[in-house]
GROMACS .gro file of C-alpha atoms in nm:
model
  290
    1UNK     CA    1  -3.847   0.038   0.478
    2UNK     CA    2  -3.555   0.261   0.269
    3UNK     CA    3  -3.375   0.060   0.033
    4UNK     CA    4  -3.065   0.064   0.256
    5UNK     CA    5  -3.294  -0.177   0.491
    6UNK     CA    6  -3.446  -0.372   0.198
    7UNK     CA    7  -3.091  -0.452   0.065
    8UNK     CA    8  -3.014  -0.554   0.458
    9UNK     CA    9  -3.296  -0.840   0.417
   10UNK     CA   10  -3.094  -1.045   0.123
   11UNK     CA   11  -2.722  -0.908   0.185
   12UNK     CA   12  -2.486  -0.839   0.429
   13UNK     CA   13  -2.361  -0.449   0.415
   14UNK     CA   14  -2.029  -0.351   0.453
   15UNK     CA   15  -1.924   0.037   0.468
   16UNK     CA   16  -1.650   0.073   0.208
   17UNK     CA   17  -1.451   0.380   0.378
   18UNK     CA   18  -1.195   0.539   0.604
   19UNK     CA   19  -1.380   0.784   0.787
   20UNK     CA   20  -1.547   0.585   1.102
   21UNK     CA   21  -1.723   0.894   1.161
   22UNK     CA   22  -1.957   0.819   0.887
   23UNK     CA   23  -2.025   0.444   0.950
   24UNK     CA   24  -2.224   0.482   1.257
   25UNK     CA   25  -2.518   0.607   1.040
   26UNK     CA   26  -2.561   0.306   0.809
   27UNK     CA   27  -2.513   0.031   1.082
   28UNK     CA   28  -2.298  -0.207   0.863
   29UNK     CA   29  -2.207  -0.554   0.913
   30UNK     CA   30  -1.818  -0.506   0.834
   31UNK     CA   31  -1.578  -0.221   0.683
   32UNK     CA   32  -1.353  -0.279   0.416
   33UNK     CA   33  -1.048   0.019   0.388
   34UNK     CA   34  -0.743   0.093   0.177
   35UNK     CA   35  -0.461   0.364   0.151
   36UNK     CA   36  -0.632   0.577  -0.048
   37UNK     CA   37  -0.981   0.552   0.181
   38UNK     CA   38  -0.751   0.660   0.488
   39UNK     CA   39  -0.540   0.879   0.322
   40UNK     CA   40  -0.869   1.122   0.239
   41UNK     CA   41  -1.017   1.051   0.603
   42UNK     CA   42  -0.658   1.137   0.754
   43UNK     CA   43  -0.733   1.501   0.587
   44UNK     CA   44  -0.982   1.581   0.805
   45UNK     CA   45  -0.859   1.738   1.155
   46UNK     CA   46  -1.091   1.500   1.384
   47UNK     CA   47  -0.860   1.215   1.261
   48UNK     CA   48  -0.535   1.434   1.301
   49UNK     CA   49  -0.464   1.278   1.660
   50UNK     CA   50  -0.446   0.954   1.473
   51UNK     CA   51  -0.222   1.028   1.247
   52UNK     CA   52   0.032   1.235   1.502
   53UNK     CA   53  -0.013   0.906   1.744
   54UNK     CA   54   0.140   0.699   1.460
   55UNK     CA   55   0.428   0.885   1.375
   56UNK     CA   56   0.483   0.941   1.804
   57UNK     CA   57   0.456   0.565   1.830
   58UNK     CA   58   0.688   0.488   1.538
   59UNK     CA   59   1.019   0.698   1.598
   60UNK     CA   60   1.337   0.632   1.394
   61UNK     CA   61   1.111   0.402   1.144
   62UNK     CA   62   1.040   0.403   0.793
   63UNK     CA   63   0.760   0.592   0.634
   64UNK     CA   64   0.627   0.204   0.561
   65UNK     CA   65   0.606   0.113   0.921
   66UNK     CA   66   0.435   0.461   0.997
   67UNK     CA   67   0.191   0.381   0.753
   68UNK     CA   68   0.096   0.035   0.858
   69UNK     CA   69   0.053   0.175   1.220
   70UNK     CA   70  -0.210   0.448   1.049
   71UNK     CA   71  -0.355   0.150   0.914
   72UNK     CA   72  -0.364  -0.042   1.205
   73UNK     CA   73  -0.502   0.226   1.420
   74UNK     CA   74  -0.817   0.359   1.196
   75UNK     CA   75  -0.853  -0.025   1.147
   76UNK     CA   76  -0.907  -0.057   1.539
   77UNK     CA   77  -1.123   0.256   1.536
   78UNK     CA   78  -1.361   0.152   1.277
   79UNK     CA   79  -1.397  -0.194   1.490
   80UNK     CA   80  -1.534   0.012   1.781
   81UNK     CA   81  -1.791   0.063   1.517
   82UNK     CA   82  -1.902  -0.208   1.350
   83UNK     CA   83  -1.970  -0.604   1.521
   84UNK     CA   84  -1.796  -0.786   1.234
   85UNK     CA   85  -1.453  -0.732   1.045
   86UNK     CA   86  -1.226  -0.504   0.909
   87UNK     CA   87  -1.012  -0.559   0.576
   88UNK     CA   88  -0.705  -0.359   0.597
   89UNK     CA   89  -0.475  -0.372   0.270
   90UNK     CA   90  -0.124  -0.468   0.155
   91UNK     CA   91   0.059  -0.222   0.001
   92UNK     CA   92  -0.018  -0.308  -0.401
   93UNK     CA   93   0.388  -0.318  -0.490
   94UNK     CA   94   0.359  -0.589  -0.307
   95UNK     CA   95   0.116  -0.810  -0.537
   96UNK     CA   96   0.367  -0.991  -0.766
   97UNK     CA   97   0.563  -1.091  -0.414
   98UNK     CA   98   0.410  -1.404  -0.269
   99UNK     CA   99   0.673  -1.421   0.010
  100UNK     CA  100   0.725  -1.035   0.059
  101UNK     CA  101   0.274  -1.027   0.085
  102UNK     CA  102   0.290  -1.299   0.315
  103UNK     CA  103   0.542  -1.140   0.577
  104UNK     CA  104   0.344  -0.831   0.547
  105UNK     CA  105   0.031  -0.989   0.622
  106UNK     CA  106   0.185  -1.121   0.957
  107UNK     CA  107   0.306  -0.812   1.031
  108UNK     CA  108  -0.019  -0.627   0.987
  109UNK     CA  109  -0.206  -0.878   1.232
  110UNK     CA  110   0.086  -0.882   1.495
  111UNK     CA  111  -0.001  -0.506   1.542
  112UNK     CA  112  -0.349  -0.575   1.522
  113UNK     CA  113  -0.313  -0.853   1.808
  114UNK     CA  114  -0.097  -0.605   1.978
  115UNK     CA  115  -0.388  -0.385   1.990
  116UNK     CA  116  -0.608  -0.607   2.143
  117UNK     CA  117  -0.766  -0.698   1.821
  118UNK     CA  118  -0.851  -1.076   1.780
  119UNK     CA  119  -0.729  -1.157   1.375
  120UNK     CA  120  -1.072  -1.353   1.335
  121UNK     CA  121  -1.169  -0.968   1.343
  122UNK     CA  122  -0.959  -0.875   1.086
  123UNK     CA  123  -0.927  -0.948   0.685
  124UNK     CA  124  -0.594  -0.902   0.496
  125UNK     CA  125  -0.681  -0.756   0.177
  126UNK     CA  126  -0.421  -0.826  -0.077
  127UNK     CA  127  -0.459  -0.846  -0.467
  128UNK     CA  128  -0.591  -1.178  -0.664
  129UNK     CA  129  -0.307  -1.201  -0.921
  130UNK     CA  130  -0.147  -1.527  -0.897
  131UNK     CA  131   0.129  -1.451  -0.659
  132UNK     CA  132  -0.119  -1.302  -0.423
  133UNK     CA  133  -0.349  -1.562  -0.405
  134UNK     CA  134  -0.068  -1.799  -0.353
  135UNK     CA  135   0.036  -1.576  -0.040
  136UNK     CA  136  -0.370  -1.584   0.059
  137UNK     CA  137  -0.336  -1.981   0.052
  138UNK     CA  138  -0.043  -1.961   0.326
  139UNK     CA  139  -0.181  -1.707   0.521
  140UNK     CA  140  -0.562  -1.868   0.573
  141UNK     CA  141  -0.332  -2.197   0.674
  142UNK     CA  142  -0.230  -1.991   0.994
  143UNK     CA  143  -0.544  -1.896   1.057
  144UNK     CA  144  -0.538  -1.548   0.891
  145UNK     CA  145  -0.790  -1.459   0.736
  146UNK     CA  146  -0.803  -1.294   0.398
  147UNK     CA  147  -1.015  -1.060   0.148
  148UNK     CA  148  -0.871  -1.101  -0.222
  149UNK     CA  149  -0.925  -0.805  -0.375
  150UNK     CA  150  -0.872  -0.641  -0.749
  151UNK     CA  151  -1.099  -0.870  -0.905
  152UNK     CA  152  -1.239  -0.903  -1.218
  153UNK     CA  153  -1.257  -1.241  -1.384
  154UNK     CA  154  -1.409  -1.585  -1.296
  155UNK     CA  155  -1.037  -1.723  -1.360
  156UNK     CA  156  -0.937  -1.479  -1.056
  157UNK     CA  157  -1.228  -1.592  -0.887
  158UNK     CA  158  -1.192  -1.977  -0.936
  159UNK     CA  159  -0.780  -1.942  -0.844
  160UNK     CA  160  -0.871  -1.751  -0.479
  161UNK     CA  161  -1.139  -2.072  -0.444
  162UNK     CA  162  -0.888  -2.330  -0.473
  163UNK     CA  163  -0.667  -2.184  -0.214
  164UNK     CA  164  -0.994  -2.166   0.008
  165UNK     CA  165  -0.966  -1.780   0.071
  166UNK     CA  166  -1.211  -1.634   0.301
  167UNK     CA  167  -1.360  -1.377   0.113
  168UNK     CA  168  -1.311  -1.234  -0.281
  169UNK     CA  169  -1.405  -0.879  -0.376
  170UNK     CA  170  -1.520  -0.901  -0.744
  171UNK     CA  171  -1.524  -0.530  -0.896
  172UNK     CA  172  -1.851  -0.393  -1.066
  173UNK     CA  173  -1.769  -0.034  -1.131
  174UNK     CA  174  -1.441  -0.107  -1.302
  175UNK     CA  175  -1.547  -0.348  -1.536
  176UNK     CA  176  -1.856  -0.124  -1.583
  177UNK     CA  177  -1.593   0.145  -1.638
  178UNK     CA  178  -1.370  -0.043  -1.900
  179UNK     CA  179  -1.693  -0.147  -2.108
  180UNK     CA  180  -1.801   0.194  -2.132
  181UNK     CA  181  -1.483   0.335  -2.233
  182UNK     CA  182  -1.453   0.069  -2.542
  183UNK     CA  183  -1.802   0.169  -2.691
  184UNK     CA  184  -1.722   0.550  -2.618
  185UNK     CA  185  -2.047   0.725  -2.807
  186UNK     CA  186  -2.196   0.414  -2.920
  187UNK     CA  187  -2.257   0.327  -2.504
  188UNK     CA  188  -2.648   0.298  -2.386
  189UNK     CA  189  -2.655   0.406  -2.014
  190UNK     CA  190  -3.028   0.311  -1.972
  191UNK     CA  191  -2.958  -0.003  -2.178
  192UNK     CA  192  -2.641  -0.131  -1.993
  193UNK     CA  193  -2.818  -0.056  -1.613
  194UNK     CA  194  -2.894  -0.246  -1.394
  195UNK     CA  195  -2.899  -0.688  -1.449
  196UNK     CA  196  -2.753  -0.557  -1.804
  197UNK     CA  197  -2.462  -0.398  -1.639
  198UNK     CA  198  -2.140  -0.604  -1.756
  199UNK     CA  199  -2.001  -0.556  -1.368
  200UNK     CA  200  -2.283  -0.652  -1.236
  201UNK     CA  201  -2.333  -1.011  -1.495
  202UNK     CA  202  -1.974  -1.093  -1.390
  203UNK     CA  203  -2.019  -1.087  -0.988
  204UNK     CA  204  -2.334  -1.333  -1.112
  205UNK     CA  205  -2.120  -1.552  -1.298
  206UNK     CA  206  -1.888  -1.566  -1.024
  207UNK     CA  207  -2.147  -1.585  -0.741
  208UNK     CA  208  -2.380  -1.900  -0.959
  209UNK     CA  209  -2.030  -2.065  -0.982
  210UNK     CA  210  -1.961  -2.062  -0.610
  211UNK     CA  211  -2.299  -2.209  -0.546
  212UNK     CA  212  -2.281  -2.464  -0.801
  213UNK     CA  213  -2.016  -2.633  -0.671
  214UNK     CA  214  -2.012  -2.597  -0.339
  215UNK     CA  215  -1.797  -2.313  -0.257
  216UNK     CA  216  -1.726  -2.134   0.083
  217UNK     CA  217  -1.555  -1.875   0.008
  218UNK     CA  218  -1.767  -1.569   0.051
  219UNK     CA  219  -1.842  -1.320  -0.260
  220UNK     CA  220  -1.816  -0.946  -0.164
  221UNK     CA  221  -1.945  -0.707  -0.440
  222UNK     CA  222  -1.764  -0.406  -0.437
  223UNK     CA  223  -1.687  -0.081  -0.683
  224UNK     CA  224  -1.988   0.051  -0.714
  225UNK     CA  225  -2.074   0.327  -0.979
  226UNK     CA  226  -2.438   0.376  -0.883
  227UNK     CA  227  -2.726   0.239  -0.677
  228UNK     CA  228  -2.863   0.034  -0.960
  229UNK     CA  229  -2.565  -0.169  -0.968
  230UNK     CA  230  -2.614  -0.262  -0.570
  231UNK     CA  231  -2.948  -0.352  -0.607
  232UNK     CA  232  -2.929  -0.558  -0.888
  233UNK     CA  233  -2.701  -0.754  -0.677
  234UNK     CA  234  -2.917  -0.749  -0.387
  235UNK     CA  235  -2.869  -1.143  -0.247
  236UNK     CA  236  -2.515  -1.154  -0.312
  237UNK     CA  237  -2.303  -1.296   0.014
  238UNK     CA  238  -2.219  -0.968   0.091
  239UNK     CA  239  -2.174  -0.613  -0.093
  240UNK     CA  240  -1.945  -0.336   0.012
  241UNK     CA  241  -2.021  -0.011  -0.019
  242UNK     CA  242  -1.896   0.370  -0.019
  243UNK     CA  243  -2.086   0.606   0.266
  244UNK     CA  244  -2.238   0.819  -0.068
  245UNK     CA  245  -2.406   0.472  -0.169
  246UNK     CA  246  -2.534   0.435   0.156
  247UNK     CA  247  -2.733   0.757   0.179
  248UNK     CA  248  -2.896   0.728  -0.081
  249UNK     CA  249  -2.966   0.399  -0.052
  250UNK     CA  250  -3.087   0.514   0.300
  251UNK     CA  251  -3.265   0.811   0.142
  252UNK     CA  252  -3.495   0.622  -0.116
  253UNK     CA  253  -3.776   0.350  -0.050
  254UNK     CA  254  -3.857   0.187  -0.433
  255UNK     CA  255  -3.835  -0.158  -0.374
  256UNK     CA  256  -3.552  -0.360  -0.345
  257UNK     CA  257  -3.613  -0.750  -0.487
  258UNK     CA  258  -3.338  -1.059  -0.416
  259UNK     CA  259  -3.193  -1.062  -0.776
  260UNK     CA  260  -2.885  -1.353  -0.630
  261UNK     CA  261  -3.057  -1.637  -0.501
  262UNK     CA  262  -2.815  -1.920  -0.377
  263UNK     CA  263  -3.098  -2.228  -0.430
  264UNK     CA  264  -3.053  -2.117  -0.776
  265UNK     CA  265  -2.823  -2.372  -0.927
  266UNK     CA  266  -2.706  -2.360  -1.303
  267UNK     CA  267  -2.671  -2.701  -1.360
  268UNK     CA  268  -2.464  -2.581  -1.652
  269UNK     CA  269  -2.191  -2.419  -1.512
  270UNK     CA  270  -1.924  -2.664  -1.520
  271UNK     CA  271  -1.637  -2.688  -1.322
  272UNK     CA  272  -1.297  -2.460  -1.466
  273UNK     CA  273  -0.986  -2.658  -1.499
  274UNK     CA  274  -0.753  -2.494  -1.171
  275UNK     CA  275  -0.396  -2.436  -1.157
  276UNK     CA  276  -0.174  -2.158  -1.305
  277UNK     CA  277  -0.130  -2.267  -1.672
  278UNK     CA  278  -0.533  -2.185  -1.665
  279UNK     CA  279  -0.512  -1.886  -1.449
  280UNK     CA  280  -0.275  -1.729  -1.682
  281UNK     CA  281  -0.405  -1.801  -2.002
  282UNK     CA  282  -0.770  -1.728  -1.959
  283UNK     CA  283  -0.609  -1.359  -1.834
  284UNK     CA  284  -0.381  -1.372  -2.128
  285UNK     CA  285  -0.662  -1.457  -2.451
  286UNK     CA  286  -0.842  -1.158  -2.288
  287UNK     CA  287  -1.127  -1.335  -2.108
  288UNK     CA  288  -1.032  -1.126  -1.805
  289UNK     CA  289  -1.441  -1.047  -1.721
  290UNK     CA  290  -1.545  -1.365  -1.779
   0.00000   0.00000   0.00000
């Protein structure tokens, strides 16, 4: 088997793009989009009718409302393609708005019912700081379901928990990013790959926590840099990732191991005090990948 099938065996894949075009190749699980991922796949002329049907449909409206219909309509596209869900994102000036995020989030599933589309299809992807997750807590209570995204720290992680959110999307290749940036010539690629990749340990922290105690919420790794980084996660609840990823994960067959293993419990990892006072100062003493 390719490694794209290996990874299959442990994790659930999830195509991390726009262009629906592309997903049909890789057979994912779910899709996860955002502005920018449909702005680039709106460039390309065999999505053109989409965009020109969302402007039709949305006469006299604001450029906002336009682009939630774009939104709404590559989200219904991409469903054709894949059995599971979509995550379709808030607009990030929104993140620091609980109430604004949480009319917005009914907004983007009214369209999507409109459409035909059941919400259990459908994740609302809005950002984990404080004011989000709050927003995430109301939202799951009407039965809409939600992917907290912009995620970096166990804090973040242990916040979107206690408001039972559906799904968090811990980021590898931006932590991976910041660490290499602070050691600038001093940083060891070959060193820092792989289980030694500081994105990669904090999706494990996060992911050993959930299982420790108990905790539904599902953990999505996503921003990948490289292959190495998805298979050294291979196990995890599910990992999203970009259609480049997937070829070549498709493309090579070294073997692919289960590095997350949810029997695995750390009896260790104690439980993190919850509420905002915590939330804010772990962020705040710079334990934000932690």
């Amino acid at each position: 088997m390719n490694q794209l099938e290996q990874l299959k065996q442990y994790t659930t894949v999830v195509a991390d793009t726009g262009d629906f075009q592309s997903i049909k190749a890789y057979a994912p699980q779910d899709a996860t989009t955002n502005p920018s991922l449909i702005l680039k796949a709106v460039q390309k002329p065999e999505y053109r009718p989409l965009l020109e049907k969302a402007v039709a449909d949305s006469k006299g409206a604001s450029v906002e409302e336009i682009v939630d219909r774009l939104l709404i309509a590559f989200g219904v596209e991409i469903l054709k393609f894949v059995p599971g869900r979509v995550s379709t994102e808030i607009d990030a000036a929104l993140s620091f708005d609980t109430e604004a995020t949480v009319a917005k989030g009914r907004e983007l599933i009214a369209l999507y019912e409109a459409a035909g589309i059941k919400r259990e299809r459908v994740l609302i992807k809005i950002a984990s700081t404080w004011e989000g997750i709050r927003a995430a807590e109301i939202l799951e209570q009407d039965g809409i379901r939600c992917n907290l995204t912009l995620l970096f720290s166990l804090c973040q992680a242990v916040a979107c928990a206690e408001a039972g959110v559906q799904l968090i999307s811990p980021f590898v290749g931006r932590i991976y990013d910041w660490y290499k940036k602070q050691a600038g010539a001093a940083w060891d690629e070959a060193a820092k790959a792989g289980p030694n990749d500081p994105g990669v340990q904090s999706v494990e922290r996060i992911y050993a926590y959930y299982k420790k105690h108990g905790i539904a919420t599902e953990v999505m790794g996503a921003s990948f840099r490289n292959v190495g980084q998805i298979t050294a996660l291979a196990g995890c609840d599910l990992l999203t990732i970009s259609p480049d990823l997937l070829a070549q994960l498709q493309a090579a067959d070294a073997p692919v191991f289960r590095a997350l293993d949810p029997a695995a419990r750390d009896a260790s990892i104690e439980r993190l005090a919850p509420g905002e006072a915590a939330f804010r100062y772990a962020l705040k003493i710079g334990r934000a990948h932690v």
